[in-house]
Amino acid sequence: MDQKEKSIVQSIKKKVQFFDWNLLIPYLILLGIGVFMVYSSSSYFAMSNLNNSEYFFKRQLMYAVISVLVVSFFSTINFRLLKSVGIISGVMFVLLFMLIYLVTLGVDPINGSSAWIDAGPINIQPSEFFKIAMILYLAVFLSNNQNKLANIGESYDGPAKENGKKRNTVSQIYQIVRKPLICLGVFITLILIQPDLGGVIILLSICVIMVLLSGVPFKISLATFGLAGAVYAVFIAFIKLVGSIPFVPTYMLERFTAYLDPFGDMQNSSFQLVNSFYALARGGLFGVGIGESIQKSGYLPESYTDFIIPIMGEEIGLIGVLIILAIFFYLVYYIFRMSLRIRDSFGQLVCIGIASMFLIQGTINVGGAVGIMPLTGVTFPFISYGGSSILVSSMAIGILNNIYIYDRMNDR
């Protein structure tokens, strides 16, 4: 082993000493629960359709093992690589090419969406990986423009200065975030064509939260969230009163109508949601026992992906689900809290972006399963079956651990 290799090994050993176990332990617990519950929720479907009750369990176990290696890799790489505009741009270019391939040449749809590329043992979903790439890109961009964002509504230039008038706030924000906005618009258009409504909602929400928490004055952030809530309320009211909206796809409208009236079309648009209710009701407080679910035996589609929470509710009960959700939301809270302790502005914004991603995805999944939000086909982080989802979530944990290690090592 030459001197350079010895130096690399010593650097990795040093970083391992600073691993953030407050972050990693909840992650590992959720990962283990996910493997176990995927086996329980998928065994009937796998046996009936693939003649192998362990098919999805073995694949999820493989994803989990790979994910731990992914966390280790991203935890120990050079922190500066995470901030490299060249690397981030290169990854985004590859993802753009993959999305163009999906929407132009096309692939066989899975559950009505052409969002996956078959890569042997794993189906790659480019939109999932774009979440991490976009978070890193925005974190670099916003950390380099924090002073401009903090002075929105107060800066003067050109004719505006001479007239003693403040520049228009919306115009200022647009001028600052124009480049990432155009980039996001291109990707979102391609993702919508697939179609993947849930992915678009998560991406937009992450970006809005990161921009508003990057130094924008509080009153502007508050006004933005208020406007978003008002638009959503008007949209829901319009669907309820009119029943249709021009240019909005039928499948999307059906998800909203099922949310507004779950028992109005139980055999079609509300089929999944009603069976989700049955699973949760049957489980009660303590559940019917692991492996004893009835709803997973053909009544509740996607029982091991989008609707794994209702199956967990049926088998381990409300108490068991609340314990698991407590672990998950503790992890989200810890990441948000980490953003307050990290001194590097890039690291702070990455923490905010990743915590927002987990929070939004988990909330949408649970909200859809219990009927307080429309169904969007979003999986639950770490627990639902899916190679791309679990690998992206693990990449995020590895990146957070890397940021923590970098901060600790520079504190000494």
XYZ file of C-alpha atoms in Angstrom:
412
model
C 0.000 0.000 0.000
C 1.569 3.282 -1.139
C 1.511 6.552 0.777
C -1.523 7.931 -1.095
C -3.618 4.838 -0.364
C -2.589 4.938 3.300
C -3.648 8.582 3.473
C -7.092 7.762 2.004
C -7.606 4.878 4.451
C -6.589 7.057 7.405
C -8.966 9.798 6.251
C -11.872 7.343 6.057
C -11.072 5.907 9.509
C -11.008 9.414 10.928
C -14.389 10.233 9.383
C -15.952 7.034 10.719
C -15.145 8.238 14.253
C -17.409 11.245 13.662
C -20.432 9.371 12.268
C -23.697 10.877 13.498
C -25.421 7.919 15.145
C -28.387 10.084 16.176
C -29.073 10.246 12.444
C -28.029 6.715 11.465
C -29.783 4.684 14.176
C -33.340 5.862 13.300
C -32.472 5.317 9.628
C -31.328 1.740 10.270
C -34.410 1.001 12.393
C -36.752 2.243 9.654
C -34.782 0.316 7.039
C -35.112 -2.910 9.048
C -38.836 -2.342 9.642
C -39.249 -1.725 5.915
C -37.644 -5.029 4.921
C -39.770 -6.921 7.456
C -43.047 -5.226 6.487
C -42.426 -5.576 2.747
C -42.156 -9.325 3.309
C -45.386 -9.417 5.287
C -47.367 -7.157 2.938
C -46.130 -8.638 -0.363
C -46.025 -12.375 0.351
C -49.584 -13.132 -0.846
C -49.256 -11.145 -4.063
C -45.793 -12.586 -4.770
C -46.988 -16.159 -4.233
C -50.137 -15.674 -6.309
C -48.470 -13.943 -9.247
C -44.836 -15.055 -9.146
C -45.067 -18.376 -7.286
C -42.451 -17.115 -4.853
C -43.640 -15.547 -1.592
C -40.160 -14.138 -0.871
C -39.652 -12.417 -4.228
C -40.153 -8.809 -3.052
C -38.615 -9.532 0.347
C -35.337 -10.707 -1.209
C -35.195 -7.713 -3.527
C -35.937 -5.284 -0.695
C -33.260 -6.961 1.422
C -30.811 -6.529 -1.468
C -31.772 -2.853 -1.765
C -31.295 -2.423 1.992
C -27.790 -3.933 1.930
C -26.815 -1.778 -1.059
C -28.327 1.248 0.694
C -26.110 0.796 3.743
C -23.100 0.720 1.408
C -24.432 3.855 -0.316
C -24.693 5.633 3.053
C -21.112 4.613 3.874
C -19.854 5.864 0.497
C -21.563 9.252 0.630
C -20.581 9.682 4.281
C -16.869 9.388 3.526
C -16.367 11.100 0.149
C -14.756 14.524 0.029
C -17.252 17.155 1.183
C -16.193 19.471 -1.636
C -17.481 16.973 -4.212
C -21.012 17.545 -2.929
C -20.635 21.247 -3.792
C -19.057 20.681 -7.197
C -21.190 22.467 -9.799
C -19.546 20.408 -12.533
C -20.482 17.076 -10.966
C -24.024 18.200 -10.098
C -24.547 19.573 -13.629
C -23.232 16.336 -15.135
C -25.625 14.228 -13.060
C -28.540 16.485 -13.984
C -27.649 16.217 -17.671
C -27.693 12.403 -17.457
C -31.058 12.487 -15.654
C -32.413 14.901 -18.284
C -31.373 12.479 -21.042
C -33.069 9.601 -19.193
C -36.311 11.563 -18.773
C -36.316 12.556 -22.447
C -35.825 8.885 -23.327
C -38.811 7.913 -21.175
C -41.213 10.456 -22.663
C -40.086 10.164 -26.308
C -39.087 6.579 -27.007
C -41.283 5.324 -24.207
C -41.211 2.205 -22.035
C -43.898 -0.166 -20.878
C -45.893 1.747 -18.244
C -45.940 0.549 -14.643
C -49.215 1.431 -12.901
C -50.047 3.812 -15.741
C -46.785 5.783 -15.551
C -43.731 5.519 -17.822
C -41.355 6.614 -15.074
C -38.995 3.637 -14.768
C -36.073 2.366 -16.827
C -35.421 -1.363 -16.556
C -31.813 -1.850 -15.423
C -31.783 -5.554 -14.576
C -32.198 -6.102 -10.837
C -33.546 -2.596 -10.321
C -35.977 -0.284 -12.107
C -34.420 3.191 -12.145
C -36.777 6.113 -11.620
C -34.874 9.236 -12.791
C -37.321 11.639 -11.121
C -36.379 10.190 -7.710
C -32.669 10.831 -8.256
C -33.440 14.313 -9.561
C -34.743 15.251 -6.101
C -31.262 14.890 -4.606
C -29.556 16.542 -7.573
C -31.943 19.501 -7.390
C -31.440 19.885 -3.633
C -27.652 20.011 -4.069
C -27.904 22.391 -7.038
C -30.274 24.739 -5.222
C -28.144 24.616 -2.070
C -25.060 25.713 -4.028
C -26.984 28.405 -5.907
C -28.844 29.821 -2.904
C -25.812 29.782 -0.601
C -24.026 31.937 -3.182
C -26.975 34.374 -3.360
C -28.069 34.652 0.279
C -27.264 38.344 0.566
C -29.425 39.160 -2.470
C -32.303 37.100 -1.096
C -32.047 38.698 2.340
C -32.304 42.175 0.787
C -35.384 41.486 -1.336
C -37.762 44.435 -1.132
C -35.031 46.747 0.133
C -32.516 46.980 -2.706
C -32.463 49.874 -5.135
C -30.806 50.254 -8.506
C -31.027 52.215 -11.715
C -34.200 54.228 -12.323
C -35.806 52.641 -9.275
C -33.197 54.252 -7.066
C -33.637 57.630 -8.681
C -37.398 57.516 -8.230
C -37.006 56.370 -4.649
C -39.137 53.290 -5.241
C -38.449 49.760 -4.222
C -38.165 47.197 -6.946
C -41.102 44.867 -7.304
C -40.630 41.948 -4.888
C -41.804 39.268 -7.318
C -39.505 40.626 -9.997
C -36.569 40.571 -7.596
C -37.167 36.953 -6.611
C -37.536 35.947 -10.258
C -34.307 37.669 -11.275
C -32.395 35.886 -8.526
C -33.810 32.377 -9.001
C -34.348 32.560 -12.778
C -31.737 29.931 -13.689
C -32.866 27.208 -11.251
C -36.497 28.080 -12.069
C -35.954 27.398 -15.778
C -34.095 24.183 -14.960
C -36.877 23.049 -12.634
C -39.525 23.926 -15.222
C -37.911 21.688 -17.847
C -37.651 18.709 -15.492
C -41.156 19.153 -14.074
C -42.644 19.258 -17.579
C -40.962 15.956 -18.444
C -42.046 14.369 -15.152
C -45.656 15.504 -15.661
C -45.726 13.905 -19.111
C -44.912 10.479 -17.587
C -47.253 11.247 -15.605
C -46.002 11.536 -12.000
C -48.120 14.042 -10.070
C -46.688 13.075 -6.684
C -43.122 13.624 -7.832
C -43.969 17.077 -9.181
C -45.682 18.126 -5.936
C -42.698 17.005 -3.861
C -40.163 18.731 -6.120
C -42.058 22.028 -6.184
C -42.567 21.969 -2.416
C -38.893 21.254 -1.711
C -37.742 24.097 -3.954
C -40.221 26.612 -2.521
C -39.261 25.734 1.067
C -35.525 25.940 0.316
C -35.883 29.352 -1.349
C -38.076 30.767 1.416
C -35.784 29.492 4.190
C -32.581 30.624 2.493
C -32.753 34.174 3.855
C -35.896 35.596 2.248
C -37.677 38.051 4.613
C -40.217 36.289 6.848
C -43.215 38.310 5.627
C -42.573 37.142 2.062
C -42.319 33.496 3.193
C -45.560 33.831 5.169
C -47.354 35.441 2.230
C -46.174 32.674 -0.115
C -47.420 29.866 2.121
C -50.722 31.706 2.585
C -51.127 32.139 -1.178
C -50.357 28.456 -1.784
C -52.991 27.439 0.763
C -55.554 29.763 -0.803
C -54.897 28.424 -4.319
C -55.262 24.835 -3.084
C -58.551 25.675 -1.299
C -59.952 27.361 -4.428
C -58.876 24.392 -6.568
C -60.606 21.897 -4.251
C -63.748 24.054 -4.028
C -63.898 24.373 -7.817
C -63.674 20.592 -8.285
C -66.359 20.055 -5.664
C -68.733 22.563 -7.242
C -68.052 22.066 -10.956
C -66.642 18.536 -11.081
C -64.120 19.182 -13.848
C -61.397 21.623 -14.828
C -60.276 22.240 -18.413
C -56.835 20.848 -19.316
C -56.605 18.816 -16.087
C -56.239 15.079 -16.908
C -59.108 12.769 -15.955
C -56.911 10.530 -13.788
C -55.883 13.541 -11.712
C -59.459 14.721 -11.249
C -60.529 11.231 -10.162
C -57.978 11.300 -7.349
C -59.406 14.555 -6.070
C -63.030 13.418 -6.398
C -62.162 10.190 -4.536
C -60.597 12.298 -1.789
C -63.670 14.567 -1.574
C -66.188 11.693 -1.629
C -64.446 8.378 -0.790
C -67.617 6.294 -0.847
C -69.059 7.868 -3.987
C -67.357 5.491 -6.440
C -66.153 2.558 -4.344
C -65.568 0.195 -7.264
C -63.456 2.564 -9.350
C -61.748 5.819 -8.355
C -62.225 5.235 -4.588
C -61.432 1.517 -4.571
C -57.935 1.828 -3.073
C -58.892 4.468 -0.540
C -61.943 2.581 0.776
C -59.922 -0.615 1.178
C -57.267 1.394 2.977
C -59.974 2.491 5.430
C -61.054 -1.140 5.904
C -57.471 -2.202 6.680
C -56.969 0.529 9.265
C -60.378 -0.081 10.866
C -59.793 -3.824 11.116
C -56.423 -3.326 12.788
C -57.777 -1.206 15.622
C -55.343 -0.258 18.365
C -53.165 -3.364 18.482
C -53.632 -5.061 15.107
C -54.607 -8.563 14.070
C -51.039 -9.886 14.065
C -48.088 -9.982 11.669
C -48.998 -11.792 8.460
C -52.732 -11.862 9.286
C -53.858 -9.032 7.010
C -56.863 -9.733 4.796
C -56.644 -6.559 2.713
C -53.257 -7.520 1.264
C -54.769 -10.661 -0.265
C -56.056 -8.965 -3.400
C -58.303 -6.290 -1.879
C -55.783 -3.463 -1.573
C -53.560 -2.912 -4.647
C -49.984 -1.713 -4.049
C -50.102 -3.132 -0.528
C -46.300 -3.207 -0.285
C -45.616 0.193 -1.915
C -48.040 3.151 -1.724
C -50.358 1.451 0.795
C -47.917 -0.264 3.133
C -49.024 1.984 6.032
C -52.647 0.660 6.003
C -51.338 -2.935 5.952
C -49.094 -2.091 8.902
C -52.121 -0.556 10.620
C -54.097 -3.747 10.051
C -51.338 -6.053 11.306
C -49.675 -4.093 14.129
C -52.479 -1.632 14.919
C -52.629 2.085 15.473
C -50.153 1.933 18.365
C -47.542 0.163 16.236
C -47.979 2.597 13.342
C -47.723 5.605 15.675
C -44.454 4.268 17.102
C -43.004 3.891 13.597
C -44.242 7.349 12.585
C -42.710 8.769 15.766
C -39.307 7.359 14.740
C -39.715 8.754 11.242
C -40.807 12.233 12.312
C -38.070 12.310 14.960
C -35.609 11.751 12.106
C -37.169 14.626 10.144
C -37.084 16.873 13.229
C -33.441 15.961 13.889
C -32.447 16.891 10.323
C -34.229 20.248 10.542
C -32.508 20.843 13.872
C -29.186 19.895 12.286
C -29.660 22.742 9.810
C -29.538 25.174 12.746
C -26.260 23.752 14.090
C -24.307 23.421 10.837
C -22.167 26.490 10.169
C -21.716 26.044 6.420
C -24.589 27.725 4.515
C -24.535 25.051 1.799
C -24.851 22.338 4.451
C -27.712 24.185 6.140
C -29.688 24.373 2.907
C -29.060 20.703 2.074
C -30.397 19.761 5.521
C -33.509 21.884 4.908
C -34.026 20.367 1.452
C -33.653 16.748 2.563
C -35.758 17.200 5.699
C -38.457 18.816 3.535
C -38.279 15.925 1.071
C -38.816 13.328 3.811
C -41.503 15.390 5.558
C -43.522 16.089 2.411
C -43.235 12.546 1.072
C -44.175 10.935 4.383
C -47.054 13.355 4.967
C -48.496 12.869 1.474
C -48.295 9.076 1.766
C -49.932 8.887 5.200
C -52.407 11.657 4.372
C -53.527 9.807 1.250
C -53.871 6.492 3.086
C -56.130 7.966 5.782
C -58.143 10.120 3.361
C -57.133 13.615 4.436
C -55.179 14.240 1.230
C -55.609 13.112 -2.398
C -53.787 9.958 -3.484
C -50.686 10.732 -5.535
C -48.821 7.432 -5.781
C -46.082 8.510 -3.358
C -44.250 5.839 -1.353
C -43.305 6.094 2.329
C -39.546 6.745 2.792
C -37.381 3.795 3.928
C -40.340 1.434 4.415
C -42.231 1.073 1.110
C -40.882 -1.329 -1.499
C -38.830 0.275 -4.264
C -35.193 0.332 -5.304
C -34.946 3.939 -6.504
C -36.834 5.314 -3.504
C -34.763 3.531 -0.892
C -31.455 4.278 -2.657
C -32.254 7.987 -2.985
C -33.337 8.186 0.669
C -30.092 6.462 1.673
C -28.024 8.799 -0.498
C -29.687 11.656 1.366
C -28.769 10.158 4.751
C -25.169 9.634 3.609
C -24.928 13.241 2.401
C -26.308 14.518 5.721
C -23.795 12.397 7.627
C -21.007 13.791 5.445
C -22.095 17.348 6.227
C -22.163 16.544 9.954
C -18.693 14.953 9.804
C -17.263 17.936 7.905
C -18.724 20.337 10.454
C -17.381 18.348 13.421
C -13.899 17.908 11.937
C -13.614 21.624 11.265
C -14.697 22.365 14.821
C -11.602 20.739 16.262
